[in-house]
XYZ file of C-alpha atoms in Angstrom:
671
model
C 0.000 0.000 0.000
C 1.081 3.567 -0.670
C 0.603 4.777 2.891
C 2.052 8.267 2.210
C -0.282 9.163 -0.674
C -2.937 11.727 0.354
C -6.349 12.186 -1.113
C -7.363 15.594 -2.516
C -9.303 16.362 0.675
C -6.423 15.387 2.987
C -6.084 17.617 6.001
C -2.538 16.722 7.028
C -0.220 19.403 8.396
C 2.107 19.242 5.367
C -0.709 19.880 2.973
C -2.036 22.673 5.128
C 1.347 24.471 5.045
C 1.680 24.233 1.254
C -1.816 25.498 0.527
C -1.853 28.335 3.051
C -1.465 31.696 1.281
C 1.844 33.409 2.110
C 1.909 36.839 3.826
C 2.643 39.995 1.844
C 6.200 40.231 3.171
C 6.917 36.529 3.761
C 10.524 35.477 3.200
C 10.935 33.476 0.024
C 13.699 31.347 1.601
C 12.246 30.660 5.033
C 8.556 29.885 5.051
C 6.578 31.547 7.797
C 9.208 34.226 8.456
C 8.521 37.877 7.776
C 11.090 39.837 5.728
C 11.970 43.239 7.164
C 15.223 44.132 5.382
C 16.390 44.287 1.743
C 19.865 43.325 0.526
C 20.956 45.910 -2.023
C 23.804 43.711 -3.291
C 21.690 40.589 -3.907
C 18.469 42.512 -4.583
C 16.295 40.289 -2.358
C 14.202 40.550 0.825
C 15.702 39.220 4.128
C 14.226 37.743 7.288
C 16.115 37.147 10.547
C 17.239 33.671 9.396
C 18.715 35.209 6.214
C 21.009 37.660 8.043
C 24.040 35.357 8.444
C 24.267 34.816 4.670
C 24.187 38.584 3.980
C 26.113 39.815 7.000
C 28.617 41.893 5.004
C 26.124 43.165 2.390
C 24.537 46.639 2.436
C 20.969 46.472 3.696
C 18.056 48.883 3.940
C 14.583 48.667 5.369
C 12.293 46.606 3.165
C 9.644 49.329 3.108
C 12.233 51.844 1.905
C 13.456 49.441 -0.792
C 9.907 48.780 -1.950
C 9.197 52.515 -2.149
C 12.372 53.093 -4.148
C 11.534 50.194 -6.435
C 8.009 51.556 -7.040
C 9.430 55.038 -7.632
C 11.864 53.633 -10.194
C 9.094 51.741 -11.939
C 6.945 54.898 -11.956
C 9.786 56.849 -13.566
C 10.189 54.171 -16.218
C 6.444 54.139 -16.817
C 6.393 57.913 -17.275
C 9.442 57.736 -19.531
C 7.725 55.176 -21.749
C 4.457 57.113 -21.673
C 6.373 60.234 -22.740
C 7.333 58.349 -25.883
C 3.689 58.084 -26.901
C 3.121 61.721 -28.084
C 6.154 61.814 -30.439
C 5.317 58.316 -31.674
C 1.719 59.398 -32.224
C 2.917 62.538 -34.028
C 5.341 60.499 -36.107
C 2.577 58.022 -36.912
C 0.307 60.839 -38.075
C 3.132 62.432 -40.071
C 4.139 59.178 -41.769
C 0.467 58.448 -42.506
C 0.213 61.913 -44.031
C 3.303 61.247 -46.175
C 1.825 57.886 -47.199
C -1.450 59.585 -48.095
C 0.386 62.251 -50.089
C 2.368 59.514 -51.803
C -0.877 57.718 -52.644
C -2.411 60.955 -53.909
C 0.670 61.707 -55.989
C 0.594 58.219 -57.449
C -3.054 58.688 -58.403
C -2.245 62.096 -59.881
C 0.710 60.746 -61.865
C -1.384 57.783 -63.058
C -3.941 60.299 -64.252
C -1.206 62.293 -66.000
C 0.204 59.145 -67.632
C -3.238 58.051 -68.804
C -3.988 61.547 -70.065
C -0.619 61.914 -71.812
C -0.836 58.568 -73.550
C -4.477 59.124 -74.411
C -3.428 62.383 -76.015
C -0.629 60.587 -77.866
C -3.111 57.950 -79.051
C -5.367 60.712 -80.306
C -2.464 62.349 -82.112
C -1.465 59.008 -83.634
C -5.044 58.399 -84.756
C -5.201 61.880 -86.239
C -1.898 61.326 -88.037
C -3.124 57.940 -89.249
C -6.281 59.537 -90.636
C -4.241 62.291 -92.294
C -1.938 59.743 -93.950
C -4.859 57.625 -95.154
C -6.581 60.717 -96.517
C -3.367 61.882 -98.163
C -2.964 58.408 -99.688
C -6.527 58.461 -101.000
C -6.174 61.946 -102.495
C -2.748 61.293 -104.033
C -3.742 57.941 -105.491
C -7.066 59.372 -106.706
C -5.325 62.157 -108.628
C -2.992 59.690 -110.288
C -5.899 57.343 -111.097
C -7.845 60.203 -112.640
C -4.975 61.129 -114.968
C -4.324 57.523 -116.007
C -8.048 56.751 -116.482
C -8.473 59.819 -118.680
C -5.529 58.657 -120.793
C -7.024 55.142 -121.042
C -10.365 56.590 -122.143
C -8.676 58.724 -124.811
C -6.613 55.823 -126.150
C -9.661 53.509 -126.125
C -11.671 56.001 -128.162
C -8.795 56.386 -130.627
C -8.408 52.653 -130.944
C -12.136 52.218 -131.603
C -12.231 55.012 -134.165
C -9.286 53.562 -136.103
C -10.661 49.997 -136.051
C -14.105 51.066 -137.248
C -12.747 53.331 -139.986
C -10.289 50.689 -141.215
C -13.068 48.069 -141.430
C -15.245 50.481 -143.385
C -12.402 51.332 -145.790
C -11.560 47.654 -146.332
C -15.205 46.935 -147.259
C -15.197 49.867 -149.706
C -11.952 48.769 -151.360
C -13.316 45.232 -151.757
C -16.124 46.568 -153.990
C -15.881 47.662 -157.623
C -14.457 51.120 -158.211
C -16.996 53.454 -159.745
C -18.028 57.073 -159.916
C -20.822 56.459 -157.432
C -18.389 55.374 -154.632
C -15.808 58.051 -155.352
C -17.195 60.667 -152.948
C -17.515 58.148 -150.108
C -13.963 56.955 -150.691
C -12.671 60.530 -150.633
C -14.364 61.197 -147.274
C -12.987 57.970 -145.820
C -9.542 58.886 -147.127
C -9.666 62.298 -145.422
C -10.714 60.660 -142.151
C -7.860 58.168 -142.484
C -5.423 60.987 -143.110
C -6.722 62.735 -139.990
C -6.266 59.653 -137.882
C -2.761 59.120 -139.254
C -1.701 62.561 -138.063
C -3.823 62.601 -134.871
C -1.743 63.036 -131.675
C -2.769 60.147 -129.463
C -1.423 60.163 -125.792
C 0.679 57.079 -126.234
C 3.248 57.982 -123.525
C 2.150 57.466 -119.863
C 0.982 60.761 -118.397
C 1.421 59.586 -114.803
C 3.484 57.022 -112.918
C 2.621 54.253 -110.505
C 4.837 55.368 -107.630
C 3.231 55.339 -104.168
C 5.660 54.890 -101.287
C 5.274 55.180 -97.540
C 8.167 56.623 -95.569
C 7.806 55.923 -91.866
C 10.861 56.993 -89.901
C 9.880 55.006 -86.848
C 13.305 54.230 -85.381
C 13.672 57.629 -83.760
C 10.037 57.583 -82.699
C 10.385 54.113 -81.206
C 13.447 55.266 -79.297
C 11.585 58.338 -78.087
C 8.633 56.199 -77.032
C 11.000 53.783 -75.303
C 12.418 56.677 -73.279
C 9.139 58.568 -72.962
C 8.467 59.688 -69.406
C 10.502 59.241 -66.247
C 9.362 58.606 -62.693
C 11.510 60.978 -60.639
C 12.138 60.296 -56.955
C 14.884 59.894 -54.372
C 15.242 57.891 -51.164
C 16.706 60.860 -49.269
C 15.464 61.547 -45.736
C 16.085 64.668 -43.682
C 17.133 62.870 -40.472
C 20.216 61.360 -42.183
C 21.122 64.158 -44.595
C 23.799 66.624 -43.572
C 25.429 69.900 -44.562
C 29.022 71.083 -44.592
C 31.032 74.126 -45.570
C 32.197 77.443 -44.125
C 28.852 79.020 -44.970
C 27.229 77.081 -42.118
C 28.777 79.313 -39.458
C 29.798 82.605 -41.002
C 29.772 84.783 -44.076
C 30.840 88.283 -45.108
C 28.332 91.011 -45.875
C 27.704 91.302 -49.615
C 29.837 88.265 -50.504
C 28.455 84.914 -51.679
C 28.738 82.082 -49.151
C 28.281 78.423 -49.946
C 26.999 75.321 -48.156
C 27.063 71.770 -49.516
C 24.192 69.424 -48.660
C 24.696 65.663 -48.912
C 21.445 63.694 -49.025
C 21.334 60.226 -47.460
C 18.781 57.434 -47.203
C 17.321 55.951 -43.996
C 20.426 53.772 -43.479
C 22.817 56.676 -43.894
C 23.923 55.656 -47.357
C 24.679 58.487 -49.774
C 21.996 59.082 -52.407
C 23.342 59.047 -55.959
C 20.526 60.899 -57.743
C 19.201 64.447 -57.574
C 15.738 66.043 -57.761
C 15.168 66.062 -53.977
C 12.939 68.900 -52.765
C 15.192 71.162 -50.715
C 14.531 74.578 -49.247
C 16.892 76.955 -47.492
C 16.414 80.210 -45.662
C 18.573 82.681 -43.750
C 16.569 84.534 -41.120
C 16.609 86.495 -37.860
C 14.130 86.071 -34.986
C 11.946 88.828 -36.454
C 11.458 87.099 -39.785
C 12.915 85.945 -43.081
C 15.766 88.072 -44.395
C 17.260 86.368 -47.417
C 16.741 83.229 -49.422
C 19.326 81.802 -51.765
C 20.042 79.690 -54.786
C 20.056 75.894 -54.602
C 22.103 74.061 -57.243
C 21.258 70.423 -57.877
C 24.342 68.493 -59.037
C 22.126 65.502 -59.929
C 24.354 63.173 -57.886
C 22.715 63.497 -54.475
C 24.656 66.617 -53.487
C 23.459 70.205 -53.608
C 25.011 73.623 -53.118
C 23.186 76.428 -51.353
C 24.672 79.790 -52.325
C 23.450 82.896 -50.560
C 24.449 86.477 -49.850
C 23.420 88.516 -46.793
C 23.150 92.327 -47.094
C 23.820 93.232 -43.465
C 25.820 92.039 -40.466
C 24.433 90.357 -37.366
C 23.503 86.988 -35.925
C 21.286 84.910 -38.177
C 19.941 81.373 -38.434
C 20.346 79.145 -41.471
C 17.542 76.625 -41.949
C 18.051 73.748 -44.393
C 15.019 71.557 -44.993
C 14.497 68.414 -47.013
C 10.838 67.715 -47.789
C 9.938 70.449 -45.276
C 11.901 68.741 -42.464
C 15.131 70.073 -40.945
C 18.262 68.120 -41.865
C 20.887 67.206 -39.239
C 21.936 70.234 -37.170
C 19.431 72.609 -38.784
C 18.846 75.427 -38.045
C 22.485 76.511 -37.856
C 23.742 79.611 -36.040
C 25.250 82.011 -38.536
C 27.407 85.084 -37.907
C 27.496 87.704 -40.656
C 30.276 90.282 -40.419
C 32.083 92.819 -42.560
C 35.466 91.929 -44.003
C 37.019 95.308 -43.084
C 35.518 98.441 -41.576
C 37.154 100.967 -43.924
C 35.439 104.275 -44.648
C 36.669 105.029 -48.171
C 35.034 106.123 -51.358
C 34.194 103.220 -53.670
C 35.326 103.857 -57.199
C 33.222 102.794 -60.168
C 35.760 100.081 -60.998
C 35.509 98.702 -57.457
C 31.724 98.752 -57.700
C 31.882 96.810 -60.929
C 34.224 94.257 -59.391
C 31.930 93.835 -56.420
C 28.931 93.343 -58.670
C 30.882 90.833 -60.727
C 31.716 88.872 -57.595
C 28.083 88.858 -56.573
C 27.191 87.678 -60.043
C 29.425 84.637 -59.638
C 26.571 82.805 -57.967
C 25.639 79.656 -59.927
C 22.581 80.362 -62.008
C 21.062 76.924 -62.281
C 17.820 77.780 -60.493
C 16.693 77.265 -56.937
C 14.819 74.302 -55.524
C 12.259 76.504 -53.826
C 11.968 79.533 -56.031
C 14.193 81.551 -53.666
C 16.632 84.216 -54.786
C 19.667 86.111 -53.560
C 18.907 89.493 -52.100
C 21.182 92.409 -52.775
C 22.087 95.267 -50.530
C 19.550 96.958 -48.316
C 18.390 100.397 -49.480
C 20.052 101.861 -46.423
C 23.445 100.439 -47.391
C 24.065 102.169 -50.694
C 27.728 102.207 -51.702
C 29.537 105.512 -51.615
C 30.436 106.815 -55.020
C 27.301 105.310 -56.561
C 24.895 108.127 -57.320
C 21.258 107.282 -57.912
C 19.320 109.406 -60.342
C 16.390 111.474 -59.170
C 13.081 109.670 -58.730
C 9.959 110.534 -60.645
C 6.726 111.943 -59.343
C 3.433 111.184 -61.089
C 3.927 110.079 -64.678
C 7.197 108.392 -65.683
C 8.427 111.342 -67.689
C 8.465 113.776 -64.796
C 11.963 114.015 -63.320
C 11.356 116.311 -60.326
C 12.725 114.839 -57.079
C 10.889 115.270 -53.798
C 13.157 114.266 -50.873
C 10.333 114.270 -48.291
C 7.378 112.559 -49.912
C 7.330 109.710 -52.362
C 4.666 108.299 -54.669
C 3.368 105.797 -52.102
C -0.437 105.749 -51.801
C -0.632 102.982 -49.179
C 1.050 99.807 -47.951
C -0.672 96.648 -46.697
C 0.765 93.830 -44.619
C 3.142 92.663 -41.927
C 4.893 89.354 -41.360
C 2.485 86.648 -40.252
C 0.032 83.967 -41.303
C -3.302 85.711 -40.826
C -5.453 87.648 -43.283
C -3.544 90.643 -44.593
C -0.238 89.217 -43.319
C 2.460 87.692 -45.495
C 5.505 85.467 -45.396
C 7.654 85.868 -48.503
C 5.070 87.333 -50.876
C 6.201 87.147 -54.492
C 3.817 87.353 -57.452
C 1.326 90.200 -57.975
C -1.591 90.554 -60.384
C -4.313 93.152 -60.901
C -7.683 92.296 -62.422
C -9.823 94.490 -64.656
C -12.576 94.513 -62.032
C -10.481 96.273 -59.405
C -8.828 93.426 -57.503
C -5.209 92.998 -56.402
C -3.975 89.402 -56.058
C -0.884 88.457 -54.040
C 0.940 85.104 -54.177
C 1.806 84.582 -50.486
C 4.535 82.023 -51.092
C 5.443 80.644 -47.662
C 1.840 80.794 -46.441
C 0.819 78.629 -49.426
C -2.097 80.838 -50.458
C -3.300 83.714 -52.636
C -4.764 86.779 -50.941
C -7.142 89.159 -52.727
C -7.626 92.871 -51.979
C -9.490 95.780 -53.516
C -7.478 98.513 -55.242
C -8.081 100.558 -52.067
C -6.279 97.883 -50.009
C -9.350 96.302 -48.397
C -8.955 92.568 -47.733
C -11.507 90.538 -49.708
C -10.610 86.860 -49.498
C -7.886 84.279 -49.659
C -7.624 80.658 -50.756
C -5.046 77.894 -50.822
C -4.157 74.770 -48.847
C -0.641 73.459 -48.480
C 0.003 70.117 -50.176
C 1.203 68.266 -53.228
C -2.117 67.114 -54.659
C -4.018 68.876 -57.467
C -5.813 71.874 -55.984
C -3.223 72.297 -53.236
C -0.284 74.707 -53.254
C 3.388 74.202 -52.446
C 5.158 77.577 -52.676
C 3.037 79.658 -55.075
C 5.280 82.266 -56.689
C 3.390 83.806 -59.605
C -0.217 84.823 -60.175
C -2.182 86.164 -63.146
C -5.822 86.736 -64.067
C -7.195 85.289 -67.314
C -9.753 87.319 -69.325
C -12.265 84.604 -68.405
C -11.797 85.557 -64.754
C -9.872 82.402 -63.864
C -6.898 82.810 -61.530
C -3.631 81.286 -62.759
C -1.001 80.349 -60.163
C 2.605 79.237 -60.695
C 3.196 76.472 -58.122
C 6.981 76.265 -57.858
C 7.502 73.152 -55.738
C 4.601 71.204 -57.278
C 6.121 71.958 -60.692
C 2.842 72.844 -62.350
C 0.468 75.754 -62.915
C -2.928 75.622 -61.198
C -6.126 77.157 -62.552
C -8.728 78.363 -60.044
C -12.073 80.060 -60.550
C -12.477 83.673 -59.455
C -13.998 82.301 -56.219
C -10.898 80.195 -55.525
C -12.287 76.806 -56.601
C -9.721 74.514 -58.221
C -10.440 73.725 -61.894
C -7.352 72.218 -63.509
C -3.582 72.143 -63.680
C -1.244 72.427 -66.650
C 2.428 71.803 -67.357
C 2.763 68.785 -65.050
C 5.683 66.679 -66.250
C 7.054 69.514 -68.367
C 7.788 72.259 -65.835
C 10.701 72.148 -63.401
C 10.139 75.307 -61.375
C 7.519 77.744 -62.679
C 8.114 81.207 -61.225
C 6.040 83.782 -63.113
C 2.827 83.574 -65.130
C 1.110 85.979 -67.495
C -1.583 85.936 -70.195
C -1.102 87.078 -73.809
C -3.545 88.721 -76.224
C -4.832 85.315 -77.367
C -5.631 84.127 -73.860
C -2.621 81.807 -73.836
C -0.813 81.238 -70.536
C 2.826 82.379 -70.468
C 4.897 80.447 -67.907
C 8.449 81.462 -66.919
C 10.228 78.313 -65.729
C 12.949 79.536 -63.385
C 14.755 76.194 -63.071
C 14.512 75.123 -66.712
C 15.390 78.661 -67.905
C 12.603 78.317 -70.466
C 9.420 80.198 -71.358
C 6.411 77.952 -72.058
C 3.202 79.003 -73.822
C 0.096 76.915 -73.077
C -3.540 77.006 -74.000
C -5.820 77.258 -70.980
C -6.716 73.604 -71.647
C -3.096 72.657 -70.951
C -2.011 72.051 -74.548
C 1.557 73.249 -75.148
C 1.700 75.816 -77.964
C 5.436 76.527 -77.986
C 8.475 77.091 -75.801
C 11.803 78.870 -76.088
C 14.956 79.542 -74.112
C 17.689 77.525 -72.423
C 20.265 78.043 -69.694
C 23.129 80.372 -70.532
C 24.248 83.943 -71.133
C 23.282 84.268 -74.792
C 20.601 86.587 -76.151
C 18.072 83.757 -76.402
C 19.167 82.179 -73.127
C 18.334 82.841 -69.483
C 19.966 82.529 -66.087
C 17.147 82.147 -63.600
C 14.343 84.088 -65.359
C 11.595 85.335 -63.036
C 8.502 87.138 -64.343
C 6.969 88.096 -67.685
C 4.596 90.680 -69.127
C 2.953 90.993 -72.552
C 2.724 94.246 -74.541
C 0.076 95.317 -77.051
C 2.086 93.699 -79.878
C 1.757 90.362 -78.052
C 5.498 90.375 -77.412
C 6.734 88.646 -74.256
C 8.920 90.675 -71.874
C 11.023 88.522 -69.520
C 13.261 89.535 -66.597
C 16.558 87.609 -66.740
C 17.569 87.580 -63.052
C 21.236 86.531 -63.031
C 21.983 88.048 -66.441
C 20.775 91.414 -65.039
C 18.741 92.250 -68.111
C 15.255 92.419 -69.617
C 14.531 90.631 -72.898
C 11.630 91.009 -75.314
C 10.610 88.119 -77.594
C 8.034 87.362 -80.253
C 5.577 84.569 -79.354
C 7.740 82.303 -81.529
C 10.791 83.004 -79.346
C 12.680 85.396 -81.610
C 14.578 88.101 -79.715
C 13.217 91.585 -80.399
C 15.013 93.650 -77.769
C 17.445 93.296 -74.874
C 18.406 96.011 -72.397
C 20.134 96.366 -69.044
C 23.462 95.435 -67.470
C 24.799 94.764 -63.983
C 25.160 97.903 -61.860
C 23.437 100.658 -59.913
C 23.232 103.369 -62.563
C 20.232 104.464 -64.609
C 19.031 101.521 -66.687
C 21.250 99.029 -64.864
C 20.046 96.138 -62.712
C 21.084 93.990 -59.805
C 18.830 91.012 -60.510
C 15.514 92.271 -62.020
C 12.291 90.538 -60.972
C 8.778 91.931 -61.529
C 7.767 93.536 -64.827
C 4.682 95.268 -66.225
C 3.709 97.301 -69.307
C 1.574 100.460 -69.238
C -0.917 101.672 -71.859
C 1.823 103.705 -73.561
C 4.052 100.659 -73.980
C 6.470 101.775 -71.250
C 8.122 98.918 -69.337
C 8.187 99.017 -65.518
C 10.800 96.797 -63.826
C 11.345 95.854 -60.170
C 15.116 96.050 -59.579
C 15.378 93.492 -56.751
C 19.018 93.795 -55.686
C 18.986 97.608 -55.914
C 15.581 97.758 -54.153
C 13.978 100.190 -56.616
C 11.543 100.410 -59.527
C 12.718 101.672 -62.919
C 10.684 102.820 -65.929
C 11.774 102.381 -69.569
C 10.196 103.245 -72.892
C 9.245 100.539 -75.396
C 12.733 100.590 -76.933
C 14.455 99.946 -73.598
C 15.651 103.518 -72.950
C 15.647 104.568 -69.301
C 12.977 107.133 -68.405
C 12.781 107.460 -64.613
C 12.188 105.838 -61.243
C 9.058 105.350 -59.202
C 9.796 107.486 -56.151
C 10.109 105.107 -53.159
C 12.540 107.129 -51.025
C 10.300 107.911 -48.008
C 9.422 104.241 -47.348
C 12.240 102.297 -49.045
C 11.653 98.956 -50.696
C 13.606 95.887 -49.633
C 13.850 93.197 -52.282
C 10.810 94.003 -54.488
C 9.477 91.084 -56.524
C 6.168 90.858 -58.415
C 4.832 94.031 -60.010
C 1.584 94.949 -61.775
C -0.532 97.905 -62.924
C -3.943 98.326 -61.319
C -7.128 99.133 -63.209
C -6.860 102.754 -62.053
C -3.320 103.171 -63.373
C -1.242 102.723 -60.222
C 1.779 100.478 -59.659
C 1.473 97.680 -57.087
C 4.642 95.860 -55.996
C 5.389 92.967 -53.632
C 7.863 94.357 -51.096
C 9.006 90.896 -50.011
C 11.695 91.993 -47.548
C 9.208 94.196 -45.687
C 6.422 91.552 -45.840
C 3.902 93.891 -47.463
C 2.692 95.150 -50.814
C 2.743 98.812 -51.771
C 0.693 100.853 -54.230
C 2.295 103.900 -55.900
C 0.958 106.736 -58.023
C 1.959 106.275 -61.625
C -0.410 107.313 -64.424
C -2.293 110.443 -63.355
């Protein structure tokens, strides 16, 4: 028998001890004992029987150890809980990126379908044209040959019939009665002998088809490219002396190296970078971003005044490693001497050494501040009223009013750029960094605004140019989205054009035919589209030639339907026919009358005079239709700082985007 085996309901002492619940502070080594101390070295609770084994170890009261342990666990819990908000934010942000990626894919799919549908239509049209041309060409040849066959058939029939008749006559007996008939037949035979029958072919049988498809097949094979990069901001970095310091009025450079999530260097370009130099009170100067197409980029900038600044470098709107950087801007030497014209020219040439390959965000270099005019550089007197008046007034200028301060609310701006004026008395401002367009009356009263930041159709990502179509539609150059958006007069999105063709549209305008003129700053090309999006023509390339551009900005159209373009880094204004033939070029680098330091906005008045915003010199110049300097708009009382877009209002005044002062200003012009 198994005498020591107990049934489940056994009530022996051993079973009772095992099943009794232990006390809260019972010793784990000695059953029934209460633990009162805690060994810090062994990290365990101790009862009196445990003391000999831990005699030399540091000990504390168990209650104190438990409190410390709970406190430590609470700290860890809070630390982990503190991770939840950033993780939640990151989750939302990544979901947003995924959604934008999905939206972009859908948009690009739509563009691909639309583009190839258009190509199919063009192929079908060309096919129909060729078939029609074949039918017409062959028909003409058939008509000529059939007419010749008919003529020869009639001749053959006439000869056969007449010969048969003559043979029958000759077979009969010759007599006086048949003499007259024989004479008539003889005359007819003589006529047929000398008749000019069309025996030589009057047409040929050549019909060939020449289809030069090799080049087309190659073009189709290479048609379209999906552009992307694996670069992420958290791994990308910047280097160069321009990260910490630069000299007033001298170009400084920073190199950005883009990297993927693992830290590996990206080998391709086209990443969306933005850069900005600013002080705590707002943006001061943007710069030029040069894409080397190998994963590296140069940011070249120039600051017009000394002080402590911040340099922000963003990739896909996120700061890269170390951004924003602390930047000290100082003067090379504090020497109070007169600057000779030759020195001025050399300085301007140095400033012009900035690479002119276009910026990733539509940003530009700013020149000197109006309050820092070089000595020895005399500015001509400003005009009052009409452009031809040369009387200077040192106290008052032509300013009627100014609207705006730095901010994100209605009537506030952050880097305003393009300006347009409608025929019904509205002023439209492209508020670039606020991703919207704001609309005012010609008296400066705020009316409305529209625009949502994003990369989907109907959203804006750095709007830089704005124009009003005769239909009332509002046309917006969307620099970072690389297309032009069309909105109704109420701000409702209607369509986009230029997607896949444009690299960085800066300025937009409308010609006499209602076509949309787009100045592509990055591609250094002017595009002409129908409002439907069909490309009419394009002209221009990167360079310093007469038909080339170096960072062109804005355009205007005169009454001859000629296109006037400001060539930013070439410091000139160029006038072209709609076909891209150069009509006129004027301007050079400098501060004198008719010279420019990076021209931006441009407009044409009813007399054909050309008004130009001289960005680097912070002034507005007026020229006649042949490019001869006339005068200035008087801005001396409230100086401009980096003027950009410029337009003429319906009541004949000049409105200009004073980007450095975060406002727009309206000046008297045509009285």
